[in-house]
Amino acid sequence: MTALLKSRELLLAVILALMAAGITAYQPVFMTGDNVGDLLTETAVLAMMALAQMVVILTRGIDLSVASNLALSGFLVALLNQYYPDVPILICIILGIGIGALLGLLNGALIAGLGIPPIVVTLGTLAIFRGSIIIIGGGDQVNASEMSAAFQAVPKAQLLGLTTPVWCAIGVSLIMWLFLSMTRTGRGLYAVGGNPVAARYVGISLPRQELVVYAISGAVAGLCGYLWVARYGVAYSEIAGGYELTVIAACVIGGVSIGGGVGTVLGTILGALFLGTIMNALPVMQISPFWQMAISGAVILAAVVINARAERRPEKLILPEARRAAGANAGRTA
Amino acid sequence: MSDAASRYTVLDTAPFRLRDVLLRWEVILVALLAVVIIANSIISPFFLDIFNLSDATQQFAEKAIIALPMALLILVREIDLSVAAIIALAAMTIGYAADAGAGPLTLFAVGIGVGLLCGMFNGALVTFAGLPSIVVTIGTMSLFRGLTQVILGDQALTKYPPEFTSLGQSYFVKMWDSGIPYVVLPPIYLSFLSFLLLAVLFGVLLHFTATGGACSQLAATQWRRAFPAFRWTASASSFLRFPARFPALGRPFSRPGSARCARISASAWSSTSSPW
């Protein structure tokens, strides 16, 4: 029970509920079906990107190129649709995921293969990916009129009242949860982030893990690239500019430790929901656009101060002799 | 038997090898710079032109000013993403001060003061609240830029005193209609300041923080007990080891109190942004 009360996820959920209640009391329109649907659809992309980013941060890495990756894979998929409108949408989506994964693998190969720090590699590819959009498109953008109707209909399609991005986010969350809790690679990520030296001793290969996580991050960015471009009906070099920082903020608010090894799927989703709610609520509460940035900055800071003191769990002594020795020592010093 | 030479020779310093010098990152960078300049002059006849070079110098000078203190921050495994937002906030404050009729010197003080306050805010959150700097500065990035937007709205300030703007736009060595702009001066003297800072004062603490917690605790103790003597050895060692210590940044790290004061000062320092 105390563990439940102490849990970061519960604290965040309570704050989120209080915030939603407060906003509704001020502007009842916030809790209407339309607005909640909008909020969820907006947040779905952020949640997926944050989950992918969490997987990277677990290994003590960071992927700053996710937003550029999203823009580039979205742009390529939009170009494909512009010139070959007959290609089935499913193929487009799979291609988007594939392109994203390849771009992510490029990051992973540079980081794992050459041993360059992740922040440096992904800062470089951030610029390269956005630059490539300008080179490939010759500076042109793909407009809504140049994309097929079917291509743009997918993100707006509803099933059981929820739009496609929300279902995608649910799917990605489930896959991530299964991956992180059930697979050997997924468990290994926590080990690598928590204690790299120990992880290496038990035979977990960091370079292999890094390839996997950056590929995952890229694949999710590719999927979101399609959803983004199809939803807003425009693809050019500046879409999702600076979005990588929002994604990282969502992770940290969700309790992911930037130092690696700490983070849960639920917490990250709540972190994304928290930021999504703020972004949605400020216009709904008719706050001047000039104030919105300052308030979201202050709220991010406040959330982090309350929630992001991610302390790593202390190592446990698993051998009985070591535990006895430690116990005896503790007795002597006390 | 006791006179027999040991099988191993342990040298006090590494033997000088030309290869080590040539493979230093700084040397490689200079070589790369030379390659880029030569390639550019071949590709474009307009590259080696006094106007272009002067313009390029003005462009990189501002980045150099911010990169210098950022190096100090990265040295202690922190980062400041809010520097650009602080520039906006400081520039706005300077604009209002200029509107109120403040002289150039006051304007400098205002700019540096605002930057210092912003940096100390970041530094306090990172050190006292123990939060990761990347997250703190993502937040303050929005906060500082947001504050600028709140205060400024959709207008822009353009009324700066002439002697103030002329510093940013004129040349201290005149050549034809162009020359070497004044803006290259701050990077030069700031480089010198950073160098002094690294070598003499913070250098020791920063390096020890980067290399390991226990070391920095030790350094703090030593520092208190034997300040004058320690300063000498420490400055000498950080002069020599500065490039060599960079690879050590990937090792585990704890946050002892002594390092904290170094970090908060570095944070504040990083954000002192005057407009030029």
Coordinates of N, CA and C in Angstrom, one line a residue, chain A residues 60 62 64 119 244-246 248-249 252-253 258 289-298 300-301 304-305 308-309, chain B residues 79 81 121 125 128-132 134-143 145-147 149-150 153-154 250 252:
Chain A
R60 N 20.9 4.9 -21.2 CA 21.7 6.1 -20.9 C 22.0 6.8 -22.2
I62 N 20.4 9.1 -25.8 CA 19.3 10.1 -26.1 C 19.2 10.1 -27.6
L64 N 18.1 12.8 -30.3 CA 17.6 14.1 -30.6 C 17.1 14.2 -32.0
I119 N 24.4 11.8 -28.0 CA 24.0 13.2 -28.1 C 24.6 13.9 -29.3
E244 N 11.5 17.2 -30.5 CA 12.3 16.3 -29.8 C 12.4 16.7 -28.3
L245 N 12.4 18.0 -28.1 CA 12.5 18.5 -26.7 C 11.2 18.2 -25.9
T246 N 10.1 18.4 -26.6 CA 8.8 18.1 -25.9 C 8.8 16.6 -25.6
I248 N 11.3 14.6 -24.9 CA 12.2 14.3 -23.8 C 11.5 14.8 -22.5
A249 N 10.9 16.0 -22.6 CA 10.2 16.5 -21.4 C 9.1 15.6 -20.9
V252 N 10.7 12.7 -19.1 CA 11.2 13.0 -17.7 C 10.0 13.3 -16.8
I253 N 9.0 14.0 -17.2 CA 7.8 14.2 -16.4 C 7.2 12.9 -16.0
I258 N 17.0 10.4 -16.7 CA 17.9 10.8 -17.8 C 19.2 10.0 -17.6
P289 N -1.9 33.7 -26.7 CA -0.8 32.9 -27.2 C 0.6 33.3 -26.7
F290 N 0.7 34.6 -26.4 CA 2.0 35.1 -25.9 C 2.3 34.5 -24.6
W291 N 1.3 34.2 -23.8 CA 1.5 33.6 -22.5 C 1.8 32.1 -22.5
Q292 N 1.3 31.4 -23.6 CA 1.3 30.0 -23.6 C 2.6 29.3 -23.4
M293 N 3.6 29.9 -24.1 CA 5.0 29.3 -24.0 C 5.5 29.5 -22.6
A294 N 5.4 30.6 -22.0 CA 5.9 30.9 -20.6 C 5.3 29.9 -19.7
I295 N 3.9 29.8 -19.8 CA 3.2 28.9 -18.9 C 3.6 27.4 -19.0
S296 N 3.7 27.0 -20.3 CA 4.1 25.6 -20.5 C 5.5 25.3 -19.9
G297 N 6.4 26.3 -20.1 CA 7.8 26.2 -19.6 C 7.7 26.1 -18.0
A298 N 6.9 27.0 -17.4 CA 6.9 26.9 -15.9 C 6.3 25.6 -15.5
I300 N 6.3 22.7 -17.0 CA 7.3 21.6 -17.2 C 8.3 21.6 -16.0
L301 N 8.7 22.8 -15.6 CA 9.7 22.9 -14.5 C 9.0 22.4 -13.2
V304 N 8.6 18.7 -13.2 CA 9.9 18.0 -13.0 C 10.4 18.1 -11.6
V305 N 10.2 19.3 -11.0 CA 10.6 19.4 -9.6 C 9.8 18.4 -8.7
A308 N 10.4 14.3 -11.0 CA 11.5 13.7 -11.7 C 12.7 13.4 -10.8
R309 N 12.5 13.4 -9.5 CA 13.6 13.0 -8.7 C 13.9 11.5 -8.8
Chain B
I79 N 24.4 20.4 -19.3 CA 24.2 21.1 -20.6 C 23.2 22.3 -20.3
L81 N 20.4 24.2 -22.5 CA 19.7 24.3 -23.8 C 19.0 25.7 -23.8
F121 N 19.3 30.8 -11.9 CA 18.1 30.1 -11.7 C 18.3 28.6 -12.2
L125 N 18.4 25.2 -9.7 CA 17.5 24.0 -9.9 C 18.3 22.7 -10.1
F128 N 20.7 22.5 -6.3 CA 20.0 22.3 -5.0 C 18.9 21.4 -5.1
A129 N 18.1 21.4 -6.2 CA 17.0 20.5 -6.4 C 17.5 19.2 -7.0
G130 N 18.7 19.1 -7.4 CA 19.3 17.8 -7.9 C 18.6 17.3 -9.2
L131 N 18.1 18.2 -10.1 CA 17.4 17.8 -11.3 C 18.4 17.7 -12.4
P132 N 18.1 16.8 -13.4 CA 19.0 16.7 -14.6 C 18.9 18.0 -15.4
I134 N 19.4 18.8 -18.4 CA 18.8 18.8 -19.8 C 17.3 19.1 -19.6
V135 N 16.7 18.6 -18.6 CA 15.3 18.8 -18.4 C 15.0 20.2 -17.9
V136 N 15.8 20.6 -16.9 CA 15.6 22.0 -16.3 C 15.7 23.0 -17.5
T137 N 16.7 22.8 -18.3 CA 16.9 23.9 -19.3 C 15.9 23.7 -20.5
I138 N 15.3 22.5 -20.7 CA 14.2 22.5 -21.7 C 13.1 23.3 -21.1
G139 N 12.8 23.2 -19.8 CA 11.7 24.0 -19.2 C 12.0 25.5 -19.2
T140 N 13.3 25.9 -18.8 CA 13.6 27.3 -18.7 C 13.7 27.9 -20.1
M141 N 14.0 27.0 -21.1 CA 14.1 27.5 -22.5 C 12.7 28.1 -22.9
S142 N 11.6 27.3 -22.6 CA 10.3 27.8 -22.9 C 10.0 29.0 -22.0
L143 N 10.4 28.9 -20.7 CA 10.0 29.9 -19.7 C 10.6 31.3 -20.1
R145 N 11.9 32.3 -23.1 CA 11.4 32.8 -24.3 C 10.0 33.2 -24.2
G146 N 9.3 32.4 -23.4 CA 7.9 32.8 -23.1 C 7.7 34.1 -22.5
L147 N 8.6 34.4 -21.4 CA 8.6 35.7 -20.7 C 8.8 36.8 -21.7
Q149 N 8.1 36.8 -24.9 CA 6.9 37.0 -25.7 C 5.8 37.7 -24.9
V150 N 5.7 37.3 -23.6 CA 4.7 37.9 -22.8 C 4.9 39.4 -22.7
G153 N 5.1 40.9 -26.6 CA 4.0 40.8 -27.5 C 4.4 40.7 -28.9
D154 N 3.8 41.4 -29.8 CA 4.1 41.3 -31.2 C 5.0 42.5 -31.7
G250 N 33.0 9.8 -19.7 CA 32.0 8.7 -19.8 C 31.9 7.9 -18.5
P252 N 31.4 6.8 -14.3 CA 30.4 7.0 -13.3 C 30.8 8.3 -12.5

